[in-house]
Amino acid sequence: MGKSKVLVVGATGYIGKRIVKASLDQGPYNLRARLVEGSFSDQKSLVEAVKKVDVVICTLSGVHFKSHSILMQLKLVDAIKEAGNVKRFLPSEFGMDPARMGHALAPGRETFDQKMIVRKAIEEAKIPFTYVTASCFAGYFVGNLSQLETLTPPKDKICLYGDGNVKAVYMDEDDIATFTIKTIDDPRTLNKTLYMRPPENILSQRKLVEIWEKLSGKELEKITISGEEFLASMEDKDYAAKGGMGHFYHISYEGSLTNFEIGEDGEEASNLYPEVICTRMDEYLKIFL
């Protein structure tokens, strides 16, 4: 059986390059990647690019400290609708489920609101879709033990959010890409949301710290930050920092990645694809030793 041809929009970016690799790894042996030219300022070029493939995966940035490009996807939705040949569209999501974040703090809620605008456009155009919610990227949340403004483990002190026992889901970015590619020809994920919640990667911040302390052989001094203190610390930050910290608050204090059950409109990745052996966070943290 042949595999779908996939267009990755943002193929050289943080997640995009991993999705390209996962697509090549899972495709036929003679499959190769090729560059397809297109521009969001040239709608005809988008349509022509889309006509060449079966599946479109968009990985444009949705965070404020990079380029915040979520609504640019509306042009891609129009191109997919005009082309009429795409059997699956995976828009740029890969974080928290925006459908559950209507209460999110400003300005971070802008990301969720814009993702919902894109979802509405997809569904109104009757484009087949899969929404991928991938939880916490290990590169941003694990190496730093969920500390802000750093990507490496602290040497002496660690800030715990509340009691540190709220659980989140931590995913190696290559595993995110592997799961994403597995959905594209799977009828079980058609017009559904894919949640990544491998049980071994559902951890509290306190547990993450314990894993690091065991690996490093050094105990860290623990400083507790209440929710009120965390919110107060956002007040003098710039727009981009406030956006990111708001997301951090929902994950670390509300447990927004784990405080709900997956309904009939969703599927859990590790249940669908048990053959994927996810990177455990004790293994991931060894790269920092």
GROMACS .gro file of C-alpha atoms in nm:
model
  289
    1MET     CA    1   0.000   0.000   0.000
    2GLY     CA    2   0.122   0.349  -0.078
    3LYS     CA    3   0.155   0.618   0.182
    4SER     CA    4   0.004   0.963   0.163
    5LYS     CA    5   0.206   1.249   0.022
    6VAL     CA    6   0.250   1.506   0.297
    7LEU     CA    7   0.306   1.879   0.277
    8VAL     CA    8   0.468   2.016   0.593
    9VAL     CA    9   0.422   2.390   0.620
   10GLY     CA   10   0.706   2.525   0.832
   11ALA     CA   11   0.922   2.223   0.756
   12THR     CA   12   1.248   2.374   0.885
   13GLY     CA   13   1.107   2.488   1.218
   14TYR     CA   14   1.122   2.343   1.568
   15ILE     CA   15   0.848   2.082   1.522
   16GLY     CA   16   0.831   2.091   1.143
   17LYS     CA   17   1.177   1.943   1.087
   18ARG     CA   18   1.094   1.656   1.320
   19ILE     CA   19   0.768   1.586   1.138
   20VAL     CA   20   0.957   1.574   0.809
   21LYS     CA   21   1.198   1.318   0.957
   22ALA     CA   22   0.914   1.110   1.103
   23SER     CA   23   0.737   1.114   0.768
   24LEU     CA   24   1.049   0.985   0.593
   25ASP     CA   25   1.113   0.725   0.863
   26GLN     CA   26   0.761   0.584   0.835
   27GLY     CA   27   0.723   0.610   0.457
   28PRO     CA   28   0.821   0.368   0.181
   29TYR     CA   29   1.192   0.309   0.128
   30ASN     CA   30   1.196   0.509  -0.195
   31LEU     CA   31   1.030   0.811  -0.043
   32ARG     CA   32   1.219   1.137  -0.056
   33ALA     CA   33   1.155   1.490   0.065
   34ARG     CA   34   1.143   1.774  -0.182
   35LEU     CA   35   1.104   2.147  -0.146
   36VAL     CA   36   0.776   2.287  -0.268
   37GLU     CA   37   0.766   2.661  -0.319
   38GLY     CA   38   0.477   2.862  -0.187
   39SER     CA   39   0.405   3.189  -0.013
   40PHE     CA   40   0.129   3.318   0.212
   41SER     CA   41   0.145   3.637   0.006
   42ASP     CA   42   0.068   3.439  -0.312
   43GLN     CA   43  -0.254   3.242  -0.276
   44LYS     CA   44  -0.214   3.074  -0.614
   45SER     CA   45   0.120   2.926  -0.504
   46LEU     CA   46  -0.045   2.784  -0.191
   47VAL     CA   47  -0.316   2.619  -0.398
   48GLU     CA   48  -0.060   2.470  -0.637
   49ALA     CA   49   0.146   2.334  -0.346
   50VAL     CA   50  -0.160   2.179  -0.182
   51LYS     CA   51  -0.265   2.011  -0.509
   52LYS     CA   52   0.055   1.807  -0.502
   53VAL     CA   53  -0.024   1.623  -0.177
   54ASP     CA   54  -0.282   1.423   0.013
   55VAL     CA   55  -0.218   1.557   0.363
   56VAL     CA   56  -0.123   1.902   0.491
   57ILE     CA   57   0.045   1.949   0.829
   58CYS     CA   58   0.102   2.305   0.947
   59THR     CA   59   0.364   2.383   1.211
   60LEU     CA   60   0.362   2.763   1.216
   61SER     CA   61   0.458   2.915   1.549
   62GLY     CA   62   0.188   3.008   1.797
   63VAL     CA   63   0.402   3.150   2.077
   64HIS     CA   64   0.461   3.518   2.136
   65PHE     CA   65   0.837   3.506   2.187
   66LYS     CA   66   0.874   3.373   1.830
   67SER     CA   67   0.653   3.466   1.538
   68HIS     CA   68   0.286   3.445   1.628
   69SER     CA   69   0.144   3.321   1.299
   70ILE     CA   70  -0.166   3.119   1.384
   71LEU     CA   71  -0.414   3.321   1.177
   72MET     CA   72  -0.197   3.294   0.866
   73GLN     CA   73  -0.342   2.944   0.844
   74LEU     CA   74  -0.672   3.091   0.728
   75LYS     CA   75  -0.506   3.142   0.388
   76LEU     CA   76  -0.401   2.779   0.395
   77VAL     CA   77  -0.757   2.674   0.478
   78ASP     CA   78  -0.877   2.869   0.175
   79ALA     CA   79  -0.613   2.704  -0.044
   80ILE     CA   80  -0.709   2.356   0.076
   81LYS     CA   81  -1.076   2.431   0.011
   82GLU     CA   82  -0.999   2.558  -0.339
   83ALA     CA   83  -0.770   2.266  -0.425
   84GLY     CA   84  -1.033   2.016  -0.311
   85ASN     CA   85  -0.802   1.713  -0.297
   86VAL     CA   86  -0.671   1.708   0.062
   87LYS     CA   87  -0.791   1.411   0.266
   88ARG     CA   88  -0.654   1.535   0.600
   89PHE     CA   89  -0.540   1.868   0.746
   90LEU     CA   90  -0.349   1.896   1.072
   91PRO     CA   91  -0.336   2.264   1.172
   92SER     CA   92  -0.070   2.410   1.399
   93GLU     CA   93  -0.172   2.310   1.751
   94PHE     CA   94   0.065   2.075   1.942
   95GLY     CA   95   0.005   2.226   2.287
   96MET     CA   96  -0.298   2.247   2.516
   97ASP     CA   97  -0.641   2.179   2.371
   98PRO     CA   98  -0.771   2.528   2.284
   99ALA     CA   99  -1.129   2.407   2.308
  100ARG     CA  100  -1.076   2.370   2.683
  101MET     CA  101  -0.902   2.705   2.734
  102GLY     CA  102  -1.182   2.959   2.698
  103HIS     CA  103  -1.103   3.078   3.052
  104ALA     CA  104  -0.732   3.135   2.983
  105LEU     CA  105  -0.551   3.443   3.106
  106ALA     CA  106  -0.476   3.732   2.872
  107PRO     CA  107  -0.265   3.784   2.674
  108GLY     CA  108  -0.186   3.411   2.645
  109ARG     CA  109  -0.545   3.327   2.561
  110GLU     CA  110  -0.493   3.495   2.224
  111THR     CA  111  -0.317   3.176   2.110
  112PHE     CA  112  -0.615   2.959   2.205
  113ASP     CA  113  -0.873   3.201   2.064
  114GLN     CA  114  -0.691   3.214   1.730
  115LYS     CA  115  -0.659   2.837   1.713
  116MET     CA  116  -1.034   2.813   1.764
  117ILE     CA  117  -1.089   3.063   1.479
  118VAL     CA  118  -0.883   2.834   1.255
  119ARG     CA  119  -1.074   2.527   1.374
  120LYS     CA  120  -1.404   2.699   1.295
  121ALA     CA  121  -1.283   2.780   0.944
  122ILE     CA  122  -1.168   2.421   0.888
  123GLU     CA  123  -1.497   2.273   1.000
  124GLU     CA  124  -1.711   2.524   0.810
  125ALA     CA  125  -1.514   2.438   0.496
  126LYS     CA  126  -1.578   2.068   0.568
  127ILE     CA  127  -1.207   1.988   0.548
  128PRO     CA  128  -1.118   1.650   0.706
  129PHE     CA  129  -0.893   1.717   1.006
  130THR     CA  130  -0.700   1.586   1.301
  131TYR     CA  131  -0.615   1.820   1.588
  132VAL     CA  132  -0.295   1.722   1.771
  133THR     CA  133  -0.247   1.828   2.132
  134ALA     CA  134   0.099   1.725   2.242
  135SER     CA  135   0.126   1.871   2.594
  136CYS     CA  136   0.465   1.998   2.725
  137PHE     CA  137   0.762   1.992   2.490
  138ALA     CA  138   1.052   1.831   2.676
  139GLY     CA  139   1.292   2.085   2.529
  140TYR     CA  140   1.111   2.368   2.705
  141PHE     CA  141   0.979   2.201   3.021
  142VAL     CA  142   1.200   1.909   3.123
  143GLY     CA  143   1.567   2.004   3.100
  144ASN     CA  144   1.495   2.310   3.313
  145LEU     CA  145   1.271   2.116   3.556
  146SER     CA  146   0.994   2.355   3.447
  147GLN     CA  147   1.181   2.671   3.548
  148LEU     CA  148   1.123   2.989   3.351
  149GLU     CA  149   1.393   3.166   3.148
  150THR     CA  150   1.634   2.872   3.125
  151LEU     CA  151   1.657   2.541   2.941
  152THR     CA  152   1.901   2.359   3.170
  153PRO     CA  153   1.865   2.220   3.524
  154PRO     CA  154   1.920   2.462   3.814
  155LYS     CA  155   2.235   2.396   4.015
  156ASP     CA  156   2.123   2.481   4.369
  157LYS     CA  157   1.762   2.602   4.400
  158ILE     CA  158   1.434   2.504   4.240
  159CYS     CA  159   1.100   2.688   4.239
  160LEU     CA  160   0.804   2.459   4.297
  161TYR     CA  161   0.467   2.577   4.173
  162GLY     CA  162   0.224   2.539   4.461
  163ASP     CA  163   0.291   2.205   4.628
  164GLY     CA  164   0.456   2.077   4.310
  165ASN     CA  165   0.212   1.788   4.285
  166VAL     CA  166  -0.002   1.905   3.992
  167LYS     CA  167   0.054   1.664   3.705
  168ALA     CA  168   0.146   1.752   3.350
  169VAL     CA  169   0.243   1.548   3.042
  170TYR     CA  170   0.598   1.573   2.911
  171MET     CA  171   0.678   1.464   2.556
  172ASP     CA  172   1.001   1.429   2.361
  173GLU     CA  173   0.951   1.629   2.042
  174ASP     CA  174   1.056   1.337   1.820
  175ASP     CA  175   0.784   1.123   1.978
  176ILE     CA  176   0.532   1.400   1.909
  177ALA     CA  177   0.632   1.389   1.544
  178THR     CA  178   0.609   1.009   1.530
  179PHE     CA  179   0.258   1.006   1.673
  180THR     CA  180   0.152   1.291   1.444
  181ILE     CA  181   0.255   1.109   1.126
  182LYS     CA  182   0.083   0.789   1.240
  183THR     CA  183  -0.253   0.968   1.244
  184ILE     CA  184  -0.261   1.081   0.884
  185ASP     CA  185  -0.382   0.753   0.728
  186ASP     CA  186  -0.569   0.632   1.036
  187PRO     CA  187  -0.950   0.646   1.011
  188ARG     CA  188  -0.970   0.635   1.391
  189THR     CA  189  -0.831   0.989   1.412
  190LEU     CA  190  -1.041   1.141   1.134
  191ASN     CA  191  -1.216   1.456   1.256
  192LYS     CA  192  -1.092   1.396   1.609
  193THR     CA  193  -0.845   1.541   1.858
  194LEU     CA  194  -0.538   1.333   1.936
  195TYR     CA  195  -0.413   1.366   2.294
  196MET     CA  196  -0.065   1.249   2.390
  197ARG     CA  197  -0.079   1.105   2.741
  198PRO     CA  198   0.156   0.806   2.776
  199PRO     CA  199   0.112   0.702   3.143
  200GLU     CA  200   0.486   0.693   3.214
  201ASN     CA  201   0.517   1.058   3.106
  202ILE     CA  202   0.238   1.195   3.326
  203LEU     CA  203   0.441   1.346   3.607
  204SER     CA  204   0.422   1.617   3.870
  205GLN     CA  205   0.690   1.883   3.883
  206ARG     CA  206   0.799   1.743   4.220
  207LYS     CA  207   0.847   1.400   4.063
  208LEU     CA  208   1.048   1.554   3.780
  209VAL     CA  209   1.275   1.717   4.038
  210GLU     CA  210   1.312   1.389   4.226
  211ILE     CA  211   1.419   1.215   3.905
  212TRP     CA  212   1.686   1.479   3.845
  213GLU     CA  213   1.809   1.467   4.203
  214LYS     CA  214   1.849   1.092   4.179
  215LEU     CA  215   2.034   1.116   3.849
  216SER     CA  216   2.260   1.402   3.956
  217GLY     CA  217   2.315   1.285   4.312
  218LYS     CA  218   2.243   1.636   4.441
  219GLU     CA  219   1.942   1.761   4.637
  220LEU     CA  220   1.808   2.103   4.542
  221GLU     CA  221   1.678   2.365   4.780
  222LYS     CA  222   1.304   2.396   4.715
  223ILE     CA  223   1.124   2.731   4.713
  224THR     CA  224   0.745   2.722   4.698
  225ILE     CA  225   0.571   2.978   4.476
  226SER     CA  226   0.199   3.018   4.541
  227GLY     CA  227  -0.042   3.079   4.258
  228GLU     CA  228  -0.098   3.435   4.381
  229GLU     CA  229   0.275   3.504   4.387
  230PHE     CA  230   0.318   3.365   4.038
  231LEU     CA  231   0.037   3.581   3.898
  232ALA     CA  232   0.177   3.889   4.072
  233SER     CA  233   0.518   3.825   3.919
  234MET     CA  234   0.363   3.856   3.572
  235GLU     CA  235   0.257   4.217   3.617
  236ASP     CA  236   0.585   4.385   3.520
  237LYS     CA  237   0.666   4.149   3.233
  238ASP     CA  238   0.643   4.235   2.865
  239TYR     CA  239   0.364   4.109   2.639
  240ALA     CA  240   0.545   3.797   2.518
  241ALA     CA  241   0.654   3.694   2.866
  242LYS     CA  242   0.304   3.741   3.005
  243GLY     CA  243   0.165   3.520   2.730
  244GLY     CA  244   0.403   3.237   2.807
  245MET     CA  245   0.365   3.269   3.183
  246GLY     CA  246  -0.011   3.252   3.150
  247HIS     CA  247   0.018   2.916   2.974
  248PHE     CA  248   0.264   2.807   3.241
  249TYR     CA  249   0.013   2.899   3.512
  250HIS     CA  250  -0.264   2.689   3.360
  251ILE     CA  251  -0.034   2.389   3.324
  252SER     CA  252   0.140   2.411   3.661
  253TYR     CA  253  -0.139   2.528   3.890
  254GLU     CA  254  -0.461   2.415   3.721
  255GLY     CA  255  -0.332   2.094   3.566
  256SER     CA  256  -0.491   2.189   3.235
  257LEU     CA  257  -0.325   1.896   3.056
  258THR     CA  258  -0.457   1.626   3.287
  259ASN     CA  259  -0.767   1.758   3.467
  260PHE     CA  260  -1.020   1.613   3.221
  261GLU     CA  261  -1.123   1.286   3.066
  262ILE     CA  262  -1.082   1.231   2.692
  263GLY     CA  263  -1.429   1.213   2.540
  264GLU     CA  264  -1.566   1.045   2.231
  265ASP     CA  265  -1.434   1.327   2.012
  266GLY     CA  266  -1.077   1.242   2.107
  267GLU     CA  267  -0.825   0.959   2.108
  268GLU     CA  268  -0.514   0.895   2.318
  269ALA     CA  269  -0.199   0.838   2.115
  270SER     CA  270  -0.028   0.568   2.321
  271ASN     CA  271  -0.351   0.366   2.325
  272LEU     CA  272  -0.381   0.385   1.946
  273TYR     CA  273  -0.013   0.321   1.877
  274PRO     CA  274   0.134   0.100   2.152
  275GLU     CA  275   0.424   0.014   1.921
  276VAL     CA  276   0.566   0.363   1.977
  277ILE     CA  277   0.804   0.348   2.272
  278CYS     CA  278   0.804   0.698   2.414
  279THR     CA  279   1.116   0.852   2.563
  280ARG     CA  280   1.084   0.849   2.940
  281MET     CA  281   1.187   1.164   3.121
  282ASP     CA  282   1.451   0.988   3.333
  283GLU     CA  283   1.619   0.894   3.005
  284TYR     CA  284   1.571   1.240   2.860
  285LEU     CA  285   1.732   1.410   3.160
  286LYS     CA  286   2.049   1.203   3.127
  287ILE     CA  287   2.163   1.429   2.843
  288PHE     CA  288   2.219   1.704   3.102
  289LEU     CA  289   2.457   1.502   3.320
   0.00000   0.00000   0.00000
